[in-house]
Amino acid sequence: MASVFRSKARPTIHEFDLIRAIHQRHSRRTSSVIRGIGDDAAVITSPASQWTVLTTDLLTEGVHFDLRTATMADIGFRAAAANLSDIAAMGATPRYLLVSLAIPRTGTSRHVHQLYRGMMAACLPHHVALIGGDTSASDSGWFLSLTLVGTVPPRKALFRNGARIGDYLYVTGTIGDSLTGLRLLSEPTPRTKRRSRTALLSTKHRQFLIGRHLRPTARLAEGRWLSANRFATSAIDLSDGLSGDLRHICEDSHVGVEVDLSALPLSPACRAYAAARKLDPVDLALTGGEDYELLFTVSPRQCRQLEQSAIEQGFSITCIGTIRRYRFGMQALTSHGVRRRLAITSYEHFM
Ligand code: ADP
Ligand code: MG
């Protein structure tokens, strides 16, 4: 404990001081936390009769994030949003956060606080309490691991394996925006004089798409609504991309699916980007990951009630397909009425 990180670029980061500063600046008192940061382990009271939901994510610099296209605060926000989204996809409420961090030699305490500011900005609206973590030095870039603890009423958790033949497939919000935002960030900065391709996209659309990539929204209210009303027979969050995440529902539920490509919810900004680049926006929606929308299935008996309730709640949901027999496989119906196999195009880190 209280080891010292030596750095040639900067003198030192004292682990003890850093943890104390993290505690002071980024954690808050909550009545259910008996002991937060500062002891050997955190202690919380568990509400009787609730199920506990746990999720963890490991993010590696160069693999999951790039400091050339995102600030430390963006990286923290996105990491927290990804974990919050996993809790949302279970129909649960997030409660507690643990953060493990490996800091490279070039890392400063300022970087660390920016990272935490981003993480807590995503968590604060949901009253998630930071209760602990671990800190290490790193010889090769940043490593960030988040563990989120949530609760859900018994038997209300949403799983991937409950889809039934005849169910309808729905998605929240719009899809493809995050990939489009990342593409915008990765493009070389346009020269001011030359009328660049970027100029074809309005500043409003650009900002929307980049915002969707750097500051995604976890659909917690929607997830809880789906579970509390028992609307969804299965659910998953869109982290790898529609086709890849849909495959998980199909395999785990042992069913097939027909997706109506003309029904995919695309934002005006994503459509504008695709038009400016002469791309098919449907491809962006199918292949793009990290939208953190919820993909879920609903029994036909429940659809009317679901759609009525969504309007009342102000939730954006779209029906994009139907669950079929397993042997049907995964198929897409194009806008020309042609059926084709739905290619799995999700992003895999180990390919
Ligand atoms: P130990 O040696 O038992 O692992 P530490 O000195 O690593 O203890 O941690 C002391 C306290 O600080 C613990 O409550 C731990 O959860 C918390 N902590 C350590 N690193 C972090 C971090 N990066 N973020 C939040 N809390 C942390
Ligand atoms: Mg430790």
Short mmCIF file of C-alpha atoms and ligand atoms in Angstrom, two decimals:
data_model
loop_
_atom_site.label_atom_id
_atom_site.label_comp_id
_atom_site.label_asym_id
_atom_site.label_seq_id
_atom_site.Cartn_x
_atom_site.Cartn_y
_atom_site.Cartn_z
CA MET A 1 0.00 0.00 0.00
CA ALA A 2 1.03 3.60 -0.48
CA SER A 3 3.46 2.61 -3.19
CA VAL A 4 4.87 5.34 -5.34
CA PHE A 5 4.57 5.46 -9.13
CA ARG A 6 7.82 6.78 -10.52
CA SER A 7 7.75 8.55 -13.83
CA LYS A 8 10.42 10.24 -15.89
CA ALA A 9 7.93 12.72 -17.33
CA ARG A 10 6.44 13.68 -14.00
CA PRO A 11 7.82 13.16 -10.53
CA THR A 12 5.39 10.76 -8.84
CA ILE A 13 1.82 9.86 -8.15
CA HIS A 14 1.36 8.79 -4.55
CA GLU A 15 -1.19 6.00 -4.45
CA PHE A 16 -2.34 6.90 -0.95
CA ASP A 17 -2.89 10.58 -1.80
CA LEU A 18 -4.55 9.70 -5.07
CA ILE A 19 -7.05 7.32 -3.45
CA ARG A 20 -7.84 9.88 -0.76
CA ALA A 21 -8.45 12.53 -3.43
CA ILE A 22 -10.64 10.13 -5.42
CA HIS A 23 -12.61 9.48 -2.24
CA GLN A 24 -13.01 13.17 -1.46
CA ARG A 25 -13.87 14.36 -4.95
CA HIS A 26 -15.81 11.54 -6.54
CA SER A 27 -17.60 9.47 -3.90
CA ARG A 28 -20.68 10.55 -1.97
CA ARG A 29 -22.33 9.46 1.23
CA THR A 30 -25.29 7.16 0.79
CA SER A 31 -27.24 5.61 3.66
CA SER A 32 -26.94 2.08 2.25
CA VAL A 33 -23.12 2.27 2.24
CA ILE A 34 -21.85 1.20 5.66
CA ARG A 35 -18.21 1.55 4.58
CA GLY A 36 -17.03 2.94 1.23
CA ILE A 37 -13.48 3.77 0.08
CA GLY A 38 -10.85 3.54 2.79
CA ASP A 39 -11.11 0.10 4.40
CA ASP A 40 -10.03 -3.35 3.28
CA ALA A 41 -13.36 -3.85 1.54
CA ALA A 42 -16.62 -1.99 1.08
CA VAL A 43 -19.71 -2.90 3.14
CA ILE A 44 -23.26 -2.23 1.96
CA THR A 45 -26.72 -3.12 3.24
CA SER A 46 -28.67 -5.26 0.79
CA PRO A 47 -32.39 -4.57 0.57
CA ALA A 48 -34.23 -7.71 1.67
CA SER A 49 -35.80 -9.82 -1.07
CA GLN A 50 -34.03 -8.08 -3.98
CA TRP A 51 -31.85 -9.99 -6.40
CA THR A 52 -28.30 -8.68 -6.82
CA VAL A 53 -27.04 -8.07 -10.39
CA LEU A 54 -23.26 -7.84 -10.99
CA THR A 55 -21.33 -6.85 -14.08
CA THR A 56 -17.71 -6.03 -14.83
CA ASP A 57 -15.86 -4.67 -17.86
CA LEU A 58 -12.17 -4.37 -18.66
CA LEU A 59 -11.04 -1.62 -21.01
CA THR A 60 -7.56 -1.48 -22.49
CA GLU A 61 -5.95 1.52 -24.13
CA GLY A 62 -5.42 0.87 -27.83
CA VAL A 63 -8.03 -1.90 -27.90
CA HIS A 64 -11.16 -0.27 -26.46
CA PHE A 65 -10.27 3.38 -26.52
CA ASP A 66 -7.88 5.77 -28.19
CA LEU A 67 -6.66 8.93 -26.49
CA ARG A 68 -6.35 10.59 -29.91
CA THR A 69 -10.14 10.58 -30.40
CA ALA A 70 -11.40 10.84 -26.81
CA THR A 71 -10.53 12.73 -23.64
CA MET A 72 -10.04 10.96 -20.30
CA ALA A 73 -13.48 12.25 -19.27
CA ASP A 74 -15.04 10.79 -22.44
CA ILE A 75 -13.36 7.45 -21.77
CA GLY A 76 -14.65 7.42 -18.19
CA PHE A 77 -18.15 8.36 -19.29
CA ARG A 78 -18.26 5.68 -21.99
CA ALA A 79 -16.89 3.01 -19.66
CA ALA A 80 -19.55 3.80 -17.06
CA ALA A 81 -22.29 3.99 -19.71
CA ALA A 82 -21.32 0.54 -21.01
CA ASN A 83 -21.63 -0.96 -17.52
CA LEU A 84 -24.86 0.92 -16.80
CA SER A 85 -26.20 -0.42 -20.09
CA ASP A 86 -25.52 -4.02 -19.00
CA ILE A 87 -27.53 -3.35 -15.86
CA ALA A 88 -30.29 -1.76 -17.99
CA ALA A 89 -30.42 -4.83 -20.22
CA MET A 90 -31.09 -6.96 -17.11
CA GLY A 91 -34.04 -4.70 -16.18
CA ALA A 92 -32.17 -3.76 -13.00
CA THR A 93 -31.25 -0.60 -11.06
CA PRO A 94 -27.53 0.25 -10.70
CA ARG A 95 -26.37 0.95 -7.11
CA TYR A 96 -22.60 0.66 -6.48
CA LEU A 97 -19.44 1.09 -8.52
CA LEU A 98 -15.91 -0.30 -8.04
CA VAL A 99 -13.10 0.95 -10.28
CA SER A 100 -9.73 -0.70 -10.91
CA LEU A 101 -7.11 1.29 -12.64
CA ALA A 102 -3.60 0.75 -14.04
CA ILE A 103 -1.87 4.06 -14.75
CA PRO A 104 0.96 4.37 -17.31
CA ARG A 105 4.13 6.30 -16.59
CA THR A 106 2.78 9.24 -18.59
CA GLY A 107 -0.43 9.34 -16.53
CA THR A 108 -0.95 12.14 -14.03
CA SER A 109 -3.39 12.56 -11.17
CA ARG A 110 -5.12 15.16 -13.34
CA HIS A 111 -5.80 12.46 -15.96
CA VAL A 112 -7.17 10.23 -13.22
CA HIS A 113 -9.53 12.88 -11.90
CA GLN A 114 -10.75 13.65 -15.43
CA LEU A 115 -11.44 9.95 -15.89
CA TYR A 116 -13.43 9.83 -12.63
CA ARG A 117 -15.27 13.02 -13.51
CA GLY A 118 -16.47 11.35 -16.71
CA MET A 119 -17.43 8.13 -14.93
CA MET A 120 -19.33 9.93 -12.20
CA ALA A 121 -21.10 12.21 -14.71
CA ALA A 122 -22.61 9.06 -16.24
CA CYS A 123 -23.40 7.55 -12.82
CA LEU A 124 -24.73 10.58 -10.96
CA PRO A 125 -28.18 10.77 -12.59
CA HIS A 126 -28.69 7.18 -11.40
CA HIS A 127 -27.41 7.80 -7.85
CA VAL A 128 -24.67 5.18 -8.20
CA ALA A 129 -22.17 5.31 -5.31
CA LEU A 130 -18.42 4.80 -5.86
CA ILE A 131 -17.46 2.38 -3.06
CA GLY A 132 -13.96 1.15 -3.91
CA GLY A 133 -11.44 -0.16 -6.40
CA ASP A 134 -7.78 -0.88 -6.88
CA THR A 135 -4.84 1.05 -8.28
CA SER A 136 -1.63 -0.05 -9.97
CA ALA A 137 1.12 1.29 -12.19
CA SER A 138 1.26 0.11 -15.81
CA ASP A 139 4.19 -0.33 -18.19
CA SER A 140 1.94 -0.32 -21.24
CA GLY A 141 -0.93 2.14 -21.34
CA TRP A 142 -4.10 2.58 -19.35
CA PHE A 143 -6.23 -0.27 -18.05
CA LEU A 144 -9.63 0.48 -16.61
CA SER A 145 -11.97 -2.05 -15.05
CA LEU A 146 -15.41 -1.16 -13.73
CA THR A 147 -17.62 -3.37 -11.59
CA LEU A 148 -21.21 -2.33 -11.14
CA VAL A 149 -23.62 -3.80 -8.59
CA GLY A 150 -27.36 -3.46 -9.13
CA THR A 151 -30.64 -4.79 -7.81
CA VAL A 152 -33.80 -6.13 -9.38
CA PRO A 153 -37.01 -7.44 -7.80
CA PRO A 154 -37.04 -11.25 -7.67
CA ARG A 155 -37.98 -13.01 -10.92
CA LYS A 156 -38.02 -9.69 -12.81
CA ALA A 157 -34.54 -9.90 -14.34
CA LEU A 158 -34.47 -9.89 -18.16
CA PHE A 159 -32.45 -12.64 -19.83
CA ARG A 160 -31.26 -13.35 -23.36
CA ASN A 161 -32.88 -16.76 -23.56
CA GLY A 162 -36.61 -16.03 -23.30
CA ALA A 163 -37.52 -15.20 -26.94
CA ARG A 164 -40.34 -17.36 -28.35
CA ILE A 165 -41.44 -18.06 -31.95
CA GLY A 166 -43.92 -15.37 -32.99
CA ASP A 167 -42.53 -12.71 -30.63
CA TYR A 168 -41.84 -9.31 -32.11
CA LEU A 169 -38.35 -7.81 -32.02
CA TYR A 170 -37.99 -4.24 -30.83
CA VAL A 171 -35.17 -1.76 -30.34
CA THR A 172 -35.03 1.50 -28.37
CA GLY A 173 -33.78 4.80 -29.83
CA THR A 174 -31.79 4.91 -33.07
CA ILE A 175 -28.91 2.70 -34.20
CA GLY A 176 -25.71 3.32 -36.17
CA ASP A 177 -25.07 6.72 -34.61
CA SER A 178 -22.09 5.69 -32.49
CA LEU A 179 -20.16 4.13 -35.39
CA THR A 180 -20.93 7.19 -37.50
CA GLY A 181 -19.66 9.46 -34.72
CA LEU A 182 -16.47 7.40 -34.44
CA ARG A 183 -15.94 7.62 -38.20
CA LEU A 184 -16.28 11.40 -38.01
CA LEU A 185 -13.75 11.55 -35.17
CA SER A 186 -11.29 9.35 -37.05
CA GLU A 187 -11.42 11.31 -40.30
CA PRO A 188 -8.58 13.75 -40.87
CA THR A 189 -9.49 17.30 -39.89
CA PRO A 190 -10.72 19.14 -42.98
CA ARG A 191 -8.64 21.98 -44.42
CA THR A 192 -10.52 25.20 -43.98
CA LYS A 193 -10.24 26.43 -47.56
CA ARG A 194 -11.07 23.29 -49.49
CA ARG A 195 -14.75 22.40 -49.45
CA SER A 196 -14.34 19.10 -47.68
CA ARG A 197 -16.68 16.14 -47.44
CA THR A 198 -17.20 17.02 -43.80
CA ALA A 199 -18.71 20.32 -44.88
CA LEU A 200 -21.60 18.39 -46.41
CA LEU A 201 -22.76 17.52 -42.91
CA SER A 202 -24.29 20.24 -40.73
CA THR A 203 -22.57 21.10 -37.44
CA LYS A 204 -25.72 20.02 -35.60
CA HIS A 205 -25.65 16.53 -37.16
CA ARG A 206 -21.88 16.25 -36.59
CA GLN A 207 -22.21 17.17 -32.93
CA PHE A 208 -25.14 14.80 -32.44
CA LEU A 209 -23.25 11.83 -33.91
CA ILE A 210 -20.01 12.53 -32.04
CA GLY A 211 -22.02 13.01 -28.85
CA ARG A 212 -23.73 9.66 -29.38
CA HIS A 213 -20.29 8.05 -29.64
CA LEU A 214 -18.50 9.82 -26.80
CA ARG A 215 -21.43 10.21 -24.40
CA PRO A 216 -23.86 7.33 -24.96
CA THR A 217 -27.02 7.02 -22.88
CA ALA A 218 -27.71 3.77 -21.03
CA ARG A 219 -31.43 2.99 -21.30
CA LEU A 220 -32.02 2.35 -17.62
CA ALA A 221 -35.57 3.71 -17.37
CA GLU A 222 -36.58 1.69 -20.42
CA GLY A 223 -35.01 -1.50 -19.05
CA ARG A 224 -36.80 -1.15 -15.72
CA TRP A 225 -40.06 -0.40 -17.49
CA LEU A 226 -39.70 -3.55 -19.62
CA SER A 227 -39.02 -5.73 -16.59
CA ALA A 228 -41.51 -4.17 -14.15
CA ASN A 229 -44.38 -4.60 -16.66
CA ARG A 230 -43.13 -7.99 -17.84
CA PHE A 231 -43.24 -6.69 -21.41
CA ALA A 232 -40.00 -8.30 -22.62
CA THR A 233 -39.50 -12.04 -23.04
CA SER A 234 -35.77 -11.43 -23.64
CA ALA A 235 -33.40 -8.46 -23.78
CA ILE A 236 -29.80 -7.53 -24.57
CA ASP A 237 -28.01 -4.21 -24.96
CA LEU A 238 -26.43 -3.24 -28.26
CA SER A 239 -22.71 -3.15 -27.57
CA ASP A 240 -21.30 -5.24 -30.45
CA GLY A 241 -23.79 -4.26 -33.16
CA LEU A 242 -27.30 -5.34 -34.11
CA SER A 243 -26.42 -8.52 -36.00
CA GLY A 244 -23.92 -9.73 -33.41
CA ASP A 245 -26.07 -9.00 -30.37
CA LEU A 246 -29.17 -10.42 -32.05
CA ARG A 247 -27.28 -13.66 -32.59
CA HIS A 248 -26.93 -13.97 -28.79
CA ILE A 249 -30.70 -13.75 -28.33
CA CYS A 250 -31.27 -16.27 -31.16
CA GLU A 251 -28.67 -18.78 -29.97
CA ASP A 252 -29.57 -18.54 -26.30
CA SER A 253 -33.33 -18.73 -27.02
CA HIS A 254 -32.83 -21.38 -29.76
CA VAL A 255 -34.86 -19.39 -32.29
CA GLY A 256 -34.39 -17.69 -35.67
CA VAL A 257 -35.30 -14.14 -36.65
CA GLU A 258 -36.47 -12.08 -39.60
CA VAL A 259 -35.35 -8.45 -39.46
CA ASP A 260 -37.15 -5.86 -41.58
CA LEU A 261 -34.31 -3.60 -42.75
CA SER A 262 -36.70 -0.87 -43.88
CA ALA A 263 -37.93 -0.58 -40.28
CA LEU A 264 -34.52 0.07 -38.65
CA PRO A 265 -34.65 3.34 -36.69
CA LEU A 266 -32.07 5.69 -38.19
CA SER A 267 -31.46 9.21 -36.95
CA PRO A 268 -31.66 12.12 -39.42
CA ALA A 269 -27.96 12.76 -38.67
CA CYS A 270 -26.97 9.19 -39.54
CA ARG A 271 -28.99 9.38 -42.77
CA ALA A 272 -27.34 12.71 -43.64
CA TYR A 273 -23.86 11.27 -43.03
CA ALA A 274 -24.61 8.23 -45.19
CA ALA A 275 -25.96 10.46 -47.98
CA ALA A 276 -22.86 12.70 -47.83
CA ARG A 277 -20.53 9.68 -48.03
CA LYS A 278 -22.65 7.70 -50.52
CA LEU A 279 -23.06 4.88 -47.99
CA ASP A 280 -26.09 2.77 -47.15
CA PRO A 281 -27.23 3.91 -43.68
CA VAL A 282 -28.65 0.41 -43.09
CA ASP A 283 -25.10 -0.96 -43.22
CA LEU A 284 -24.05 1.55 -40.56
CA ALA A 285 -27.00 0.46 -38.41
CA LEU A 286 -26.31 -3.26 -38.86
CA THR A 287 -22.56 -3.18 -38.28
CA GLY A 288 -22.18 -0.30 -35.84
CA GLY A 289 -21.63 -1.19 -32.20
CA GLU A 290 -21.68 0.76 -28.96
CA ASP A 291 -25.09 2.37 -29.46
CA TYR A 292 -26.12 0.98 -26.04
CA GLU A 293 -29.75 0.79 -27.09
CA LEU A 294 -31.86 -2.13 -25.84
CA LEU A 295 -32.88 -4.95 -28.16
CA PHE A 296 -35.81 -7.00 -26.83
CA THR A 297 -38.57 -9.39 -27.76
CA VAL A 298 -42.26 -9.06 -26.89
CA SER A 299 -45.10 -11.58 -27.10
CA PRO A 300 -47.71 -10.58 -29.73
CA ARG A 301 -50.33 -10.49 -26.94
CA GLN A 302 -48.38 -7.68 -25.24
CA CYS A 303 -47.47 -5.50 -28.22
CA ARG A 304 -50.42 -3.13 -28.15
CA GLN A 305 -50.08 -2.51 -24.45
CA LEU A 306 -46.31 -2.06 -24.82
CA GLU A 307 -46.65 0.51 -27.58
CA GLN A 308 -49.38 2.40 -25.75
CA SER A 309 -47.30 2.47 -22.58
CA ALA A 310 -44.18 3.60 -24.49
CA ILE A 311 -46.11 6.62 -25.79
CA GLU A 312 -47.30 7.45 -22.27
CA GLN A 313 -43.78 7.16 -20.88
CA GLY A 314 -42.17 9.08 -23.75
CA PHE A 315 -39.93 6.12 -24.70
CA SER A 316 -38.81 5.68 -28.29
CA ILE A 317 -39.18 2.05 -29.44
CA THR A 318 -39.41 0.50 -32.92
CA CYS A 319 -40.55 -2.95 -34.04
CA ILE A 320 -37.89 -4.25 -36.41
CA GLY A 321 -38.67 -7.93 -36.89
CA THR A 322 -40.22 -11.23 -35.87
CA ILE A 323 -38.87 -14.27 -34.07
CA ARG A 324 -38.95 -17.44 -36.24
CA ARG A 325 -38.10 -21.11 -35.87
CA TYR A 326 -34.46 -21.94 -35.18
CA ARG A 327 -34.06 -23.51 -38.63
CA PHE A 328 -35.12 -20.23 -40.27
CA GLY A 329 -31.79 -18.81 -39.12
CA MET A 330 -31.16 -15.08 -39.15
CA GLN A 331 -32.59 -13.39 -42.22
CA ALA A 332 -33.08 -9.81 -43.34
CA LEU A 333 -35.92 -8.52 -45.48
CA THR A 334 -34.59 -5.67 -47.63
CA SER A 335 -36.64 -2.62 -48.61
CA HIS A 336 -37.08 -4.23 -52.07
CA GLY A 337 -38.78 -7.23 -50.46
CA VAL A 338 -35.75 -9.49 -51.01
CA ARG A 339 -34.73 -11.92 -48.27
CA ARG A 340 -31.07 -12.48 -47.50
CA ARG A 341 -29.03 -14.00 -44.74
CA LEU A 342 -28.20 -11.53 -42.00
CA ALA A 343 -24.41 -11.39 -41.92
CA ILE A 344 -22.79 -11.33 -38.50
CA THR A 345 -20.57 -8.29 -38.69
CA SER A 346 -19.99 -7.45 -35.06
CA TYR A 347 -16.64 -6.23 -33.89
CA GLU A 348 -14.48 -8.89 -32.27
CA HIS A 349 -11.32 -7.90 -30.44
CA PHE A 350 -9.65 -11.27 -30.93
CA MET A 351 -10.18 -11.63 -34.71
P1 ADP B 1 -5.58 -2.93 -0.46
O1 ADP B 1 -4.14 -2.82 -0.27
O2 ADP B 1 -6.31 -3.64 0.64
O3 ADP B 1 -5.98 -3.38 -1.84
P2 ADP B 1 -5.87 -0.22 -1.27
O4 ADP B 1 -4.88 0.67 -0.68
O5 ADP B 1 -5.67 -0.69 -2.68
O6 ADP B 1 -6.13 -1.45 -0.31
O7 ADP B 1 -7.26 0.47 -1.21
C1 ADP B 1 -7.66 1.23 -0.11
C2 ADP B 1 -9.07 1.69 -0.32
O8 ADP B 1 -9.14 2.49 -1.48
C3 ADP B 1 -10.07 0.57 -0.55
O9 ADP B 1 -11.29 0.98 0.02
C4 ADP B 1 -10.20 0.52 -2.04
O10 ADP B 1 -11.46 -0.01 -2.41
C5 ADP B 1 -10.04 1.97 -2.42
N1 ADP B 1 -9.45 2.17 -3.76
C6 ADP B 1 -8.23 1.81 -4.19
N2 ADP B 1 -8.02 2.17 -5.46
C7 ADP B 1 -9.16 2.79 -5.86
C8 ADP B 1 -9.60 3.37 -7.08
N3 ADP B 1 -8.81 3.41 -8.16
N4 ADP B 1 -10.85 3.89 -7.12
C9 ADP B 1 -11.66 3.85 -6.05
N5 ADP B 1 -11.31 3.33 -4.88
C10 ADP B 1 -10.08 2.78 -4.76
MG MG B 2 -5.46 -2.39 -3.53
#
